[in-house]
Amino acid sequence: MIENIIRGLEERYACRLKRLTGGYTNLTYLMAGAEPPLVAKITNLSNEDTLNEVQVMRLVQGSCDAPVVHEVSEMEGMRIIIMDCMQGGNAQSVLDARDWTRAERIYSRMGQLLAAQIHSRPYQPQETEIRLSNRSALSQVIQKLEFVPAALGRQSLHFLSAAEAGELPWVLTHGDYGVHNLLCEADDLLHVLDWEWAEWGSPLNDVAWVCWFTKHHYPVQSVLLNTAFMRGYLSVNPLSFTAPQMKAASLYRVWNILQRLQIAPKEVQREWVRRLEWTLGEDFAELHGIS
């Protein structure tokens, strides 16, 4: 099936397809030889996330450093999205190379980009094709996930309920913003990829998720990097929020991932339950990066 799709795209666009990794999800291919340079993303027709992604990318076209969608088609029971090929390497590689000076600079730019180009777009009810935050219905999600210990669910509901009254006005959110979904050019220009989890919701969901990701995967450097990120973000959008709200926003993101793991392998479920427990026990005041 995939071979037929690849062959069809190569004939149609007079190019050669090369599988991409490092910031790209699903079956994503560089269409080498196409002019201008293009990328083909291939997903199942049942994958509603890609429909959401297409709507969001079309919405932000021209106002955010994200790929432009050129065509959406179907072939062999799959959906093919043709989009711009953005330059640069996966920004996470800078952290993995332990180049902390450059990483700090990138985190500052990450914050500025998120505030200026994504969160600057307030909730637009008429954009009904784009996913809405399900935070108000999260209690139902928590109650039905049998692989998550009930005690962790009760603790989560406590933190979520305590922060609910102070939820910030909705904006466009990326849903999985961070170095793992950014391409970085030599001059540190950033391009945002993988908008599948984007939704209308609280800006703190993205802010907290960047800090969560960094704290979890790079604990030693997390204060340095999250400080740079928060200062960059707040220089554009001076949000006012509390540590409990940060924890609640992180829990919201973790539970949304847990919801997607109902038929996942047991070891994957156990790992995310462990991450949920870690989130509940973490002091998120430090994640502000601001004294």
Short mmCIF file of C-alpha atoms in Angstrom, two decimals:
data_model
loop_
_atom_site.label_atom_id
_atom_site.label_comp_id
_atom_site.label_asym_id
_atom_site.label_seq_id
_atom_site.Cartn_x
_atom_site.Cartn_y
_atom_site.Cartn_z
CA MET A 1 0.00 0.00 0.00
CA ILE A 2 2.61 2.54 1.07
CA GLU A 3 4.81 1.46 -1.82
CA ASN A 4 2.00 2.25 -4.28
CA ILE A 5 1.47 5.67 -2.72
CA ILE A 6 5.19 6.45 -2.87
CA ARG A 7 5.36 5.34 -6.49
CA GLY A 8 2.32 7.43 -7.39
CA LEU A 9 3.70 10.56 -5.72
CA GLU A 10 7.11 10.11 -7.32
CA GLU A 11 5.54 9.85 -10.77
CA ARG A 12 3.18 12.78 -10.24
CA TYR A 13 5.76 15.18 -8.82
CA ALA A 14 8.83 13.86 -10.70
CA CYS A 15 10.70 13.38 -7.42
CA ARG A 16 12.14 10.74 -5.11
CA LEU A 17 10.67 10.21 -1.64
CA LYS A 18 13.02 9.91 1.33
CA ARG A 19 11.74 9.08 4.82
CA LEU A 20 12.18 11.91 7.35
CA THR A 21 12.71 11.74 11.11
CA GLY A 22 13.81 14.27 13.72
CA GLY A 23 10.78 16.44 14.37
CA TYR A 24 8.40 14.68 11.99
CA THR A 25 5.73 12.17 13.00
CA ASN A 26 3.76 9.58 11.03
CA LEU A 27 5.03 8.53 7.61
CA THR A 28 6.69 11.73 6.44
CA TYR A 29 8.85 11.96 3.34
CA LEU A 30 11.07 14.54 1.69
CA MET A 31 10.03 14.87 -1.96
CA ALA A 32 13.58 15.22 -3.28
CA GLY A 33 13.69 16.97 -6.64
CA ALA A 34 10.32 18.69 -6.29
CA GLU A 35 10.36 22.42 -6.85
CA PRO A 36 9.77 24.15 -4.49
CA PRO A 37 11.03 21.59 -1.90
CA LEU A 38 8.06 19.69 -0.49
CA VAL A 39 7.20 17.14 2.19
CA ALA A 40 4.53 14.44 1.97
CA LYS A 41 2.83 13.30 5.17
CA ILE A 42 0.86 10.04 4.90
CA THR A 43 -1.74 9.02 7.50
CA ASN A 44 -4.77 6.79 7.86
CA LEU A 45 -8.10 8.28 6.82
CA SER A 46 -9.39 7.47 10.31
CA ASN A 47 -6.78 9.77 11.88
CA GLU A 48 -8.82 12.84 12.82
CA ASP A 49 -5.70 14.51 14.21
CA THR A 50 -4.39 15.17 10.71
CA LEU A 51 -7.64 16.86 9.67
CA ASN A 52 -7.27 19.08 12.72
CA GLU A 53 -3.65 19.75 11.77
CA VAL A 54 -4.56 20.82 8.24
CA GLN A 55 -7.20 23.26 9.50
CA VAL A 56 -4.78 24.81 11.99
CA MET A 57 -1.91 25.11 9.51
CA ARG A 58 -4.23 26.85 7.05
CA LEU A 59 -5.36 29.20 9.81
CA VAL A 60 -1.81 30.23 10.78
CA GLN A 61 -0.52 30.43 7.20
CA GLY A 62 1.39 33.65 6.71
CA SER A 63 1.45 34.52 10.41
CA CYS A 64 3.60 31.74 11.88
CA ASP A 65 6.84 29.99 10.93
CA ALA A 66 5.02 26.80 9.96
CA PRO A 67 4.80 24.83 6.70
CA VAL A 68 2.22 25.91 4.12
CA VAL A 69 -0.21 23.15 3.08
CA HIS A 70 -0.35 22.84 -0.72
CA GLU A 71 -2.64 19.87 -1.21
CA VAL A 72 -4.63 17.26 0.70
CA SER A 73 -5.64 14.12 -1.19
CA GLU A 74 -6.54 10.45 -0.70
CA MET A 75 -4.89 7.37 -2.18
CA GLU A 76 -5.03 3.68 -1.30
CA GLY A 77 -7.19 4.40 1.76
CA MET A 78 -4.66 6.89 3.12
CA ARG A 79 -4.59 10.68 3.41
CA ILE A 80 -1.65 12.54 1.85
CA ILE A 81 -0.76 16.07 2.92
CA ILE A 82 1.69 17.94 0.70
CA MET A 83 3.37 20.83 2.49
CA ASP A 84 6.45 23.04 2.40
CA CYS A 85 9.78 21.55 3.36
CA MET A 86 11.19 23.71 6.14
CA GLN A 87 14.93 24.13 6.59
CA GLY A 88 16.93 23.22 9.68
CA GLY A 89 17.52 20.34 12.06
CA ASN A 90 15.48 19.15 15.01
CA ALA A 91 15.96 21.67 17.83
CA GLN A 92 16.17 18.89 20.40
CA SER A 93 19.49 17.84 18.86
CA VAL A 94 21.02 21.03 20.29
CA LEU A 95 20.10 19.86 23.80
CA ASP A 96 21.28 16.33 23.11
CA ALA A 97 24.62 17.77 21.94
CA ARG A 98 24.81 19.58 25.31
CA ASP A 99 25.28 22.97 23.66
CA TRP A 100 23.62 24.77 26.57
CA THR A 101 24.59 28.27 25.45
CA ARG A 102 22.79 27.83 22.15
CA ALA A 103 19.98 25.90 23.83
CA GLU A 104 19.34 28.82 26.19
CA ARG A 105 19.13 31.15 23.19
CA ILE A 106 16.74 28.81 21.39
CA TYR A 107 14.50 28.54 24.46
CA SER A 108 14.24 32.31 24.64
CA ARG A 109 13.19 32.42 20.99
CA MET A 110 10.77 29.55 21.60
CA GLY A 111 9.00 31.63 24.20
CA GLN A 112 8.84 34.69 21.99
CA LEU A 113 7.55 32.71 19.01
CA LEU A 114 4.87 30.96 21.04
CA ALA A 115 3.57 34.22 22.49
CA ALA A 116 3.84 36.34 19.34
CA GLN A 117 2.84 33.94 16.56
CA ILE A 118 0.56 31.32 18.15
CA HIS A 119 -1.01 32.57 21.38
CA SER A 120 -1.63 35.96 19.79
CA ARG A 121 -4.64 34.43 18.01
CA PRO A 122 -7.69 34.58 20.36
CA TYR A 123 -10.41 31.96 20.34
CA GLN A 124 -12.51 32.11 17.19
CA PRO A 125 -15.79 30.17 17.67
CA GLN A 126 -16.41 30.21 13.92
CA GLU A 127 -13.34 28.00 13.40
CA THR A 128 -15.37 24.95 14.38
CA GLU A 129 -13.12 22.47 12.56
CA ILE A 130 -10.34 23.01 15.09
CA ARG A 131 -10.41 20.95 18.29
CA LEU A 132 -11.61 22.52 21.52
CA SER A 133 -10.00 21.95 24.92
CA ASN A 134 -11.73 19.12 26.80
CA ARG A 135 -10.45 20.23 30.20
CA SER A 136 -13.98 20.76 31.55
CA ALA A 137 -14.81 17.13 30.73
CA LEU A 138 -11.54 15.70 32.03
CA SER A 139 -13.20 14.14 35.08
CA GLN A 140 -14.99 11.70 32.75
CA VAL A 141 -11.68 10.76 31.12
CA ILE A 142 -10.04 10.22 34.50
CA GLN A 143 -12.83 7.96 35.74
CA LYS A 144 -12.85 5.64 32.72
CA LEU A 145 -9.12 4.88 32.40
CA GLU A 146 -8.85 1.61 34.31
CA PHE A 147 -5.08 1.23 33.87
CA VAL A 148 -4.48 4.38 35.94
CA PRO A 149 -4.67 3.86 39.75
CA ALA A 150 -7.76 5.52 41.19
CA ALA A 151 -5.70 7.36 43.82
CA LEU A 152 -3.77 9.18 41.09
CA GLY A 153 -7.04 10.12 39.44
CA ARG A 154 -8.39 11.58 42.69
CA GLN A 155 -5.21 13.59 43.26
CA SER A 156 -5.37 14.89 39.69
CA LEU A 157 -8.98 15.99 40.07
CA HIS A 158 -8.05 17.83 43.26
CA PHE A 159 -5.38 19.90 41.49
CA LEU A 160 -7.48 20.43 38.38
CA SER A 161 -10.50 21.59 40.38
CA ALA A 162 -8.43 23.94 42.51
CA ALA A 163 -7.08 25.71 39.42
CA GLU A 164 -10.25 25.66 37.34
CA ALA A 165 -11.61 29.03 38.49
CA GLY A 166 -8.56 30.85 37.22
CA GLU A 167 -8.45 29.45 33.69
CA LEU A 168 -7.11 32.02 31.25
CA PRO A 169 -8.97 33.22 28.13
CA TRP A 170 -8.65 30.75 25.29
CA VAL A 171 -6.23 31.19 22.41
CA LEU A 172 -4.88 28.94 19.69
CA THR A 173 -2.54 26.40 21.31
CA HIS A 174 -0.10 24.03 19.62
CA GLY A 175 -0.80 21.13 21.97
CA ASP A 176 2.71 19.61 21.87
CA TYR A 177 4.97 22.64 21.68
CA GLY A 178 8.65 22.13 22.43
CA VAL A 179 12.11 21.51 20.99
CA HIS A 180 10.98 18.08 19.73
CA ASN A 181 8.54 19.73 17.33
CA LEU A 182 10.73 22.59 16.14
CA LEU A 183 13.25 22.83 13.32
CA CYS A 184 16.16 25.18 13.97
CA GLU A 185 18.29 26.80 11.27
CA ALA A 186 21.93 27.85 11.73
CA ASP A 187 20.87 31.38 12.74
CA ASP A 188 18.43 29.90 15.29
CA LEU A 189 15.36 30.71 13.17
CA LEU A 190 12.65 28.30 14.33
CA HIS A 191 9.93 26.49 12.34
CA VAL A 192 6.96 24.84 14.08
CA LEU A 193 5.96 21.31 13.04
CA ASP A 194 3.27 18.75 13.93
CA TRP A 195 0.10 20.68 14.73
CA GLU A 196 -1.99 17.52 15.15
CA TRP A 197 -2.79 18.21 18.83
CA ALA A 198 -3.50 21.91 18.36
CA GLU A 199 -6.68 23.23 19.94
CA TRP A 200 -8.45 26.28 21.32
CA GLY A 201 -7.60 26.39 25.00
CA SER A 202 -5.65 28.05 27.79
CA PRO A 203 -2.23 29.41 26.76
CA LEU A 204 -0.87 27.92 29.98
CA ASN A 205 -1.32 24.43 28.49
CA ASP A 206 1.53 25.09 26.03
CA VAL A 207 3.63 27.06 28.51
CA ALA A 208 3.42 24.37 31.17
CA TRP A 209 4.11 21.60 28.67
CA VAL A 210 7.40 23.14 27.55
CA CYS A 211 8.49 23.41 31.18
CA TRP A 212 7.24 19.89 31.96
CA PHE A 213 9.10 18.36 29.01
CA THR A 214 12.33 20.14 29.87
CA LYS A 215 12.14 19.35 33.59
CA HIS A 216 11.43 15.69 32.90
CA HIS A 217 14.01 15.06 30.17
CA TYR A 218 16.75 17.57 31.07
CA PRO A 219 16.40 18.04 34.86
CA VAL A 220 19.88 19.44 35.48
CA GLN A 221 19.53 22.23 32.89
CA SER A 222 15.77 22.77 33.30
CA VAL A 223 16.04 25.91 35.44
CA LEU A 224 18.43 27.56 32.96
CA LEU A 225 16.32 26.63 29.93
CA ASN A 226 12.89 27.25 31.42
CA THR A 227 14.03 30.61 32.76
CA ALA A 228 15.05 31.61 29.23
CA PHE A 229 11.77 30.30 27.82
CA MET A 230 9.59 32.07 30.38
CA ARG A 231 11.44 35.37 30.06
CA GLY A 232 11.11 35.19 26.28
CA TYR A 233 7.41 34.40 26.51
CA LEU A 234 6.57 36.99 29.17
CA SER A 235 8.44 39.70 27.25
CA VAL A 236 5.70 39.37 24.61
CA ASN A 237 2.71 38.16 26.62
CA PRO A 238 2.90 39.05 30.35
CA LEU A 239 0.63 36.31 31.67
CA SER A 240 -0.21 36.18 35.36
CA PHE A 241 -0.51 32.67 36.81
CA THR A 242 0.24 30.55 39.85
CA ALA A 243 2.23 27.37 40.48
CA PRO A 244 -0.98 25.32 41.03
CA GLN A 245 -2.23 26.50 37.65
CA MET A 246 1.04 25.34 36.08
CA LYS A 247 0.63 21.92 37.67
CA ALA A 248 -3.01 21.71 36.55
CA ALA A 249 -2.04 22.59 32.97
CA SER A 250 0.67 19.90 32.98
CA LEU A 251 -1.80 17.36 34.35
CA TYR A 252 -4.24 18.27 31.59
CA ARG A 253 -1.62 17.45 28.95
CA VAL A 254 -0.57 14.19 30.66
CA TRP A 255 -4.17 12.98 30.96
CA ASN A 256 -4.81 13.74 27.30
CA ILE A 257 -1.90 11.48 26.43
CA LEU A 258 -3.12 8.80 28.84
CA GLN A 259 -6.51 8.93 27.11
CA ARG A 260 -4.81 8.01 23.84
CA LEU A 261 -3.10 4.97 25.40
CA GLN A 262 -6.15 2.82 26.14
CA ILE A 263 -5.02 0.14 23.66
CA ALA A 264 -1.29 0.84 23.92
CA PRO A 265 1.22 -1.79 25.13
CA LYS A 266 1.25 -2.27 28.90
CA GLU A 267 4.80 -0.96 29.25
CA VAL A 268 3.81 2.31 27.54
CA GLN A 269 0.82 2.67 29.84
CA ARG A 270 2.99 2.00 32.91
CA GLU A 271 5.56 4.60 31.80
CA TRP A 272 2.91 7.31 31.45
CA VAL A 273 1.35 6.38 34.76
CA ARG A 274 4.81 6.85 36.24
CA ARG A 275 5.02 10.25 34.56
CA LEU A 276 1.60 11.17 35.95
CA GLU A 277 2.78 10.28 39.45
CA TRP A 278 5.94 12.33 38.90
CA THR A 279 3.85 15.31 37.78
CA LEU A 280 1.64 15.10 40.86
CA GLY A 281 4.66 15.10 43.15
CA GLU A 282 6.59 17.85 41.38
CA ASP A 283 6.96 21.38 42.75
CA PHE A 284 6.00 23.42 39.73
CA ALA A 285 6.93 26.75 41.29
CA GLU A 286 10.45 26.12 40.01
CA LEU A 287 9.11 25.62 36.51
CA HIS A 288 8.19 29.27 36.27
CA GLY A 289 11.88 30.03 35.84
CA ILE A 290 11.08 33.46 37.29
CA SER A 291 12.10 34.46 40.80
#
